[in-house]
mmCIF file of N, CA and C in Angstrom:
data_model
loop_
_atom_site.group_PDB
_atom_site.id
_atom_site.type_symbol
_atom_site.label_atom_id
_atom_site.label_comp_id
_atom_site.label_asym_id
_atom_site.label_seq_id
_atom_site.Cartn_x
_atom_site.Cartn_y
_atom_site.Cartn_z
ATOM 1 N N MET A 1 -24.944 13.038 2.978
ATOM 2 C CA MET A 1 -23.568 12.632 3.200
ATOM 3 C C MET A 1 -23.282 12.663 4.704
ATOM 4 N N ALA A 2 -22.615 11.623 5.194
ATOM 5 C CA ALA A 2 -22.303 11.549 6.622
ATOM 6 C C ALA A 2 -21.159 12.497 6.960
ATOM 7 N N VAL A 3 -21.349 13.249 8.038
ATOM 8 C CA VAL A 3 -20.339 14.198 8.492
ATOM 9 C C VAL A 3 -20.043 13.903 9.954
ATOM 10 N N PRO A 4 -18.761 13.803 10.350
ATOM 11 C CA PRO A 4 -18.452 13.535 11.752
ATOM 12 C C PRO A 4 -18.892 14.689 12.655
ATOM 13 N N LYS A 5 -19.378 14.338 13.843
ATOM 14 C CA LYS A 5 -19.867 15.357 14.771
ATOM 15 C C LYS A 5 -18.713 16.063 15.471
ATOM 16 N N ARG A 6 -17.631 15.320 15.716
ATOM 17 C CA ARG A 6 -16.473 15.884 16.418
ATOM 18 C C ARG A 6 -15.189 15.562 15.661
ATOM 19 N N LYS A 7 -14.162 16.350 15.938
ATOM 20 C CA LYS A 7 -12.864 16.105 15.331
ATOM 21 C C LYS A 7 -12.236 14.869 15.971
ATOM 22 N N THR A 8 -11.695 13.981 15.160
ATOM 23 C CA THR A 8 -11.010 12.798 15.676
ATOM 24 C C THR A 8 -9.629 13.209 16.163
ATOM 25 N N SER A 9 -9.291 12.791 17.375
ATOM 26 C CA SER A 9 -8.004 13.185 17.950
ATOM 27 C C SER A 9 -6.850 12.564 17.167
ATOM 28 N N ARG A 10 -5.690 13.155 17.307
ATOM 29 C CA ARG A 10 -4.509 12.681 16.602
ATOM 30 C C ARG A 10 -4.145 11.263 17.026
ATOM 31 N N SER A 11 -4.248 10.979 18.329
ATOM 32 C CA SER A 11 -3.881 9.633 18.800
ATOM 33 C C SER A 11 -4.858 8.580 18.281
ATOM 34 N N ASN A 12 -6.145 8.917 18.218
ATOM 35 C CA ASN A 12 -7.117 7.964 17.666
ATOM 36 C C ASN A 12 -6.874 7.724 16.184
ATOM 37 N N THR A 13 -6.573 8.783 15.458
ATOM 38 C CA THR A 13 -6.306 8.652 14.031
ATOM 39 C C THR A 13 -5.077 7.791 13.794
ATOM 40 N N ARG A 14 -4.013 8.057 14.526
ATOM 41 C CA ARG A 14 -2.771 7.318 14.319
ATOM 42 C C ARG A 14 -2.879 5.870 14.767
ATOM 43 N N SER A 15 -3.608 5.627 15.862
ATOM 44 C CA SER A 15 -3.752 4.239 16.313
ATOM 45 C C SER A 15 -4.615 3.443 15.337
ATOM 46 N N ARG A 16 -5.594 4.090 14.715
ATOM 47 C CA ARG A 16 -6.407 3.414 13.706
ATOM 48 C C ARG A 16 -5.573 3.109 12.466
ATOM 49 N N ARG A 17 -4.773 4.073 12.039
ATOM 50 C CA ARG A 17 -3.952 3.872 10.842
ATOM 51 C C ARG A 17 -2.847 2.854 11.075
ATOM 52 N N ALA A 18 -2.426 2.679 12.321
ATOM 53 C CA ALA A 18 -1.354 1.727 12.623
ATOM 54 C C ALA A 18 -1.801 0.288 12.406
ATOM 55 N N GLN A 19 -3.115 0.054 12.333
ATOM 56 C CA GLN A 19 -3.625 -1.303 12.130
ATOM 57 C C GLN A 19 -3.404 -1.787 10.699
ATOM 58 N N TRP A 20 -3.269 -0.856 9.757
ATOM 59 C CA TRP A 20 -3.074 -1.224 8.356
ATOM 60 C C TRP A 20 -1.607 -1.521 8.123
ATOM 61 N N LYS A 21 -1.276 -2.801 8.031
ATOM 62 C CA LYS A 21 0.116 -3.185 7.831
ATOM 63 C C LYS A 21 0.218 -4.078 6.598
ATOM 64 N N ALA A 22 1.249 -3.875 5.841
ATOM 65 C CA ALA A 22 1.489 -4.733 4.681
ATOM 66 C C ALA A 22 2.126 -6.031 5.149
ATOM 67 N N ALA A 23 1.737 -7.121 4.531
ATOM 68 C CA ALA A 23 2.303 -8.427 4.891
ATOM 69 C C ALA A 23 3.710 -8.542 4.309
ATOM 70 N N VAL A 24 4.611 -9.089 5.092
ATOM 71 C CA VAL A 24 5.988 -9.283 4.640
ATOM 72 C C VAL A 24 6.005 -10.448 3.651
ATOM 73 N N PRO A 25 6.600 -10.277 2.461
ATOM 74 C CA PRO A 25 6.608 -11.365 1.488
ATOM 75 C C PRO A 25 7.519 -12.510 1.932
ATOM 76 N N ASP A 26 7.151 -13.728 1.521
ATOM 77 C CA ASP A 26 7.986 -14.895 1.814
ATOM 78 C C ASP A 26 9.242 -14.813 0.959
ATOM 79 N N LEU A 27 10.404 -14.734 1.602
ATOM 80 C CA LEU A 27 11.662 -14.632 0.873
ATOM 81 C C LEU A 27 12.265 -16.019 0.712
ATOM 82 N N VAL A 28 12.729 -16.300 -0.501
ATOM 83 C CA VAL A 28 13.288 -17.602 -0.839
ATOM 84 C C VAL A 28 14.722 -17.385 -1.308
ATOM 85 N N PRO A 29 15.684 -18.166 -0.790
ATOM 86 C CA PRO A 29 17.062 -18.025 -1.274
ATOM 87 C C PRO A 29 17.206 -18.592 -2.688
ATOM 88 N N ILE A 30 17.837 -17.809 -3.571
ATOM 89 C CA ILE A 30 18.062 -18.207 -4.964
ATOM 90 C C ILE A 30 19.493 -17.848 -5.332
ATOM 91 N N LYS A 31 20.144 -18.720 -6.124
ATOM 92 C CA LYS A 31 21.492 -18.409 -6.601
ATOM 93 C C LYS A 31 21.390 -17.618 -7.895
ATOM 94 N N VAL A 32 21.960 -16.415 -7.892
ATOM 95 C CA VAL A 32 21.999 -15.564 -9.077
ATOM 96 C C VAL A 32 23.457 -15.239 -9.343
ATOM 97 N N ASP A 33 23.970 -15.704 -10.462
ATOM 98 C CA ASP A 33 25.373 -15.484 -10.836
ATOM 99 C C ASP A 33 26.323 -15.943 -9.738
ATOM 100 N N GLY A 34 26.029 -17.077 -9.111
ATOM 101 C CA GLY A 34 26.903 -17.633 -8.082
ATOM 102 C C GLY A 34 26.715 -17.038 -6.705
ATOM 103 N N GLN A 35 25.847 -16.051 -6.552
ATOM 104 C CA GLN A 35 25.589 -15.438 -5.251
ATOM 105 C C GLN A 35 24.179 -15.793 -4.798
ATOM 106 N N VAL A 36 24.047 -16.045 -3.499
ATOM 107 C CA VAL A 36 22.733 -16.357 -2.946
ATOM 108 C C VAL A 36 22.031 -15.051 -2.588
ATOM 109 N N GLN A 37 20.819 -14.874 -3.121
ATOM 110 C CA GLN A 37 20.027 -13.682 -2.831
ATOM 111 C C GLN A 37 18.650 -14.107 -2.361
ATOM 112 N N LEU A 38 18.049 -13.291 -1.488
ATOM 113 C CA LEU A 38 16.691 -13.546 -1.027
ATOM 114 C C LEU A 38 15.718 -12.815 -1.943
ATOM 115 N N VAL A 39 14.784 -13.569 -2.513
ATOM 116 C CA VAL A 39 13.848 -13.036 -3.494
ATOM 117 C C VAL A 39 12.435 -13.411 -3.053
ATOM 118 N N PRO A 40 11.448 -12.534 -3.214
ATOM 119 C CA PRO A 40 10.068 -12.917 -2.913
ATOM 120 C C PRO A 40 9.641 -14.123 -3.753
ATOM 121 N N ARG A 41 8.821 -14.982 -3.151
ATOM 122 C CA ARG A 41 8.411 -16.226 -3.809
ATOM 123 C C ARG A 41 7.702 -15.958 -5.137
ATOM 124 N N ARG A 42 6.932 -14.878 -5.238
ATOM 125 C CA ARG A 42 6.188 -14.618 -6.475
ATOM 126 C C ARG A 42 7.088 -14.171 -7.620
ATOM 127 N N LEU A 43 8.352 -13.794 -7.328
ATOM 128 C CA LEU A 43 9.281 -13.372 -8.378
ATOM 129 C C LEU A 43 10.275 -14.466 -8.751
ATOM 130 N N MET A 44 10.095 -15.682 -8.213
ATOM 131 C CA MET A 44 11.041 -16.765 -8.484
ATOM 132 C C MET A 44 11.120 -17.089 -9.971
ATOM 133 N N LYS A 45 9.989 -17.122 -10.665
ATOM 134 C CA LYS A 45 9.979 -17.486 -12.088
ATOM 135 C C LYS A 45 10.832 -16.521 -12.898
ATOM 136 N N HIS A 46 10.797 -15.260 -12.553
ATOM 137 C CA HIS A 46 11.564 -14.251 -13.285
ATOM 138 C C HIS A 46 13.060 -14.538 -13.201
ATOM 139 N N PHE A 47 13.536 -14.953 -12.035
ATOM 140 C CA PHE A 47 14.960 -15.195 -11.863
ATOM 141 C C PHE A 47 15.386 -16.531 -12.451
ATOM 142 N N HIS A 48 14.494 -17.512 -12.543
ATOM 143 C CA HIS A 48 14.853 -18.812 -13.110
ATOM 144 C C HIS A 48 14.914 -18.780 -14.625
ATOM 145 N N THR A 49 14.278 -17.808 -15.272
ATOM 146 C CA THR A 49 14.272 -17.757 -16.731
ATOM 147 C C THR A 49 15.562 -17.173 -17.288
ATOM 148 N N ARG A 50 16.381 -16.595 -16.436
ATOM 149 C CA ARG A 50 17.630 -15.999 -16.925
ATOM 150 C C ARG A 50 18.633 -17.052 -17.291
#
């Protein structure tokens, strides 16, 4: 099993973890009960079936 030779510094750890970012979903305006709401594109079908 691989074992690190030295402790990774806090700044190196945090800068490495900062690279992992979630992508912002594409928001689409939809009218729900007469009000315009921003909904992720993948959830559009759910709101149109109502």
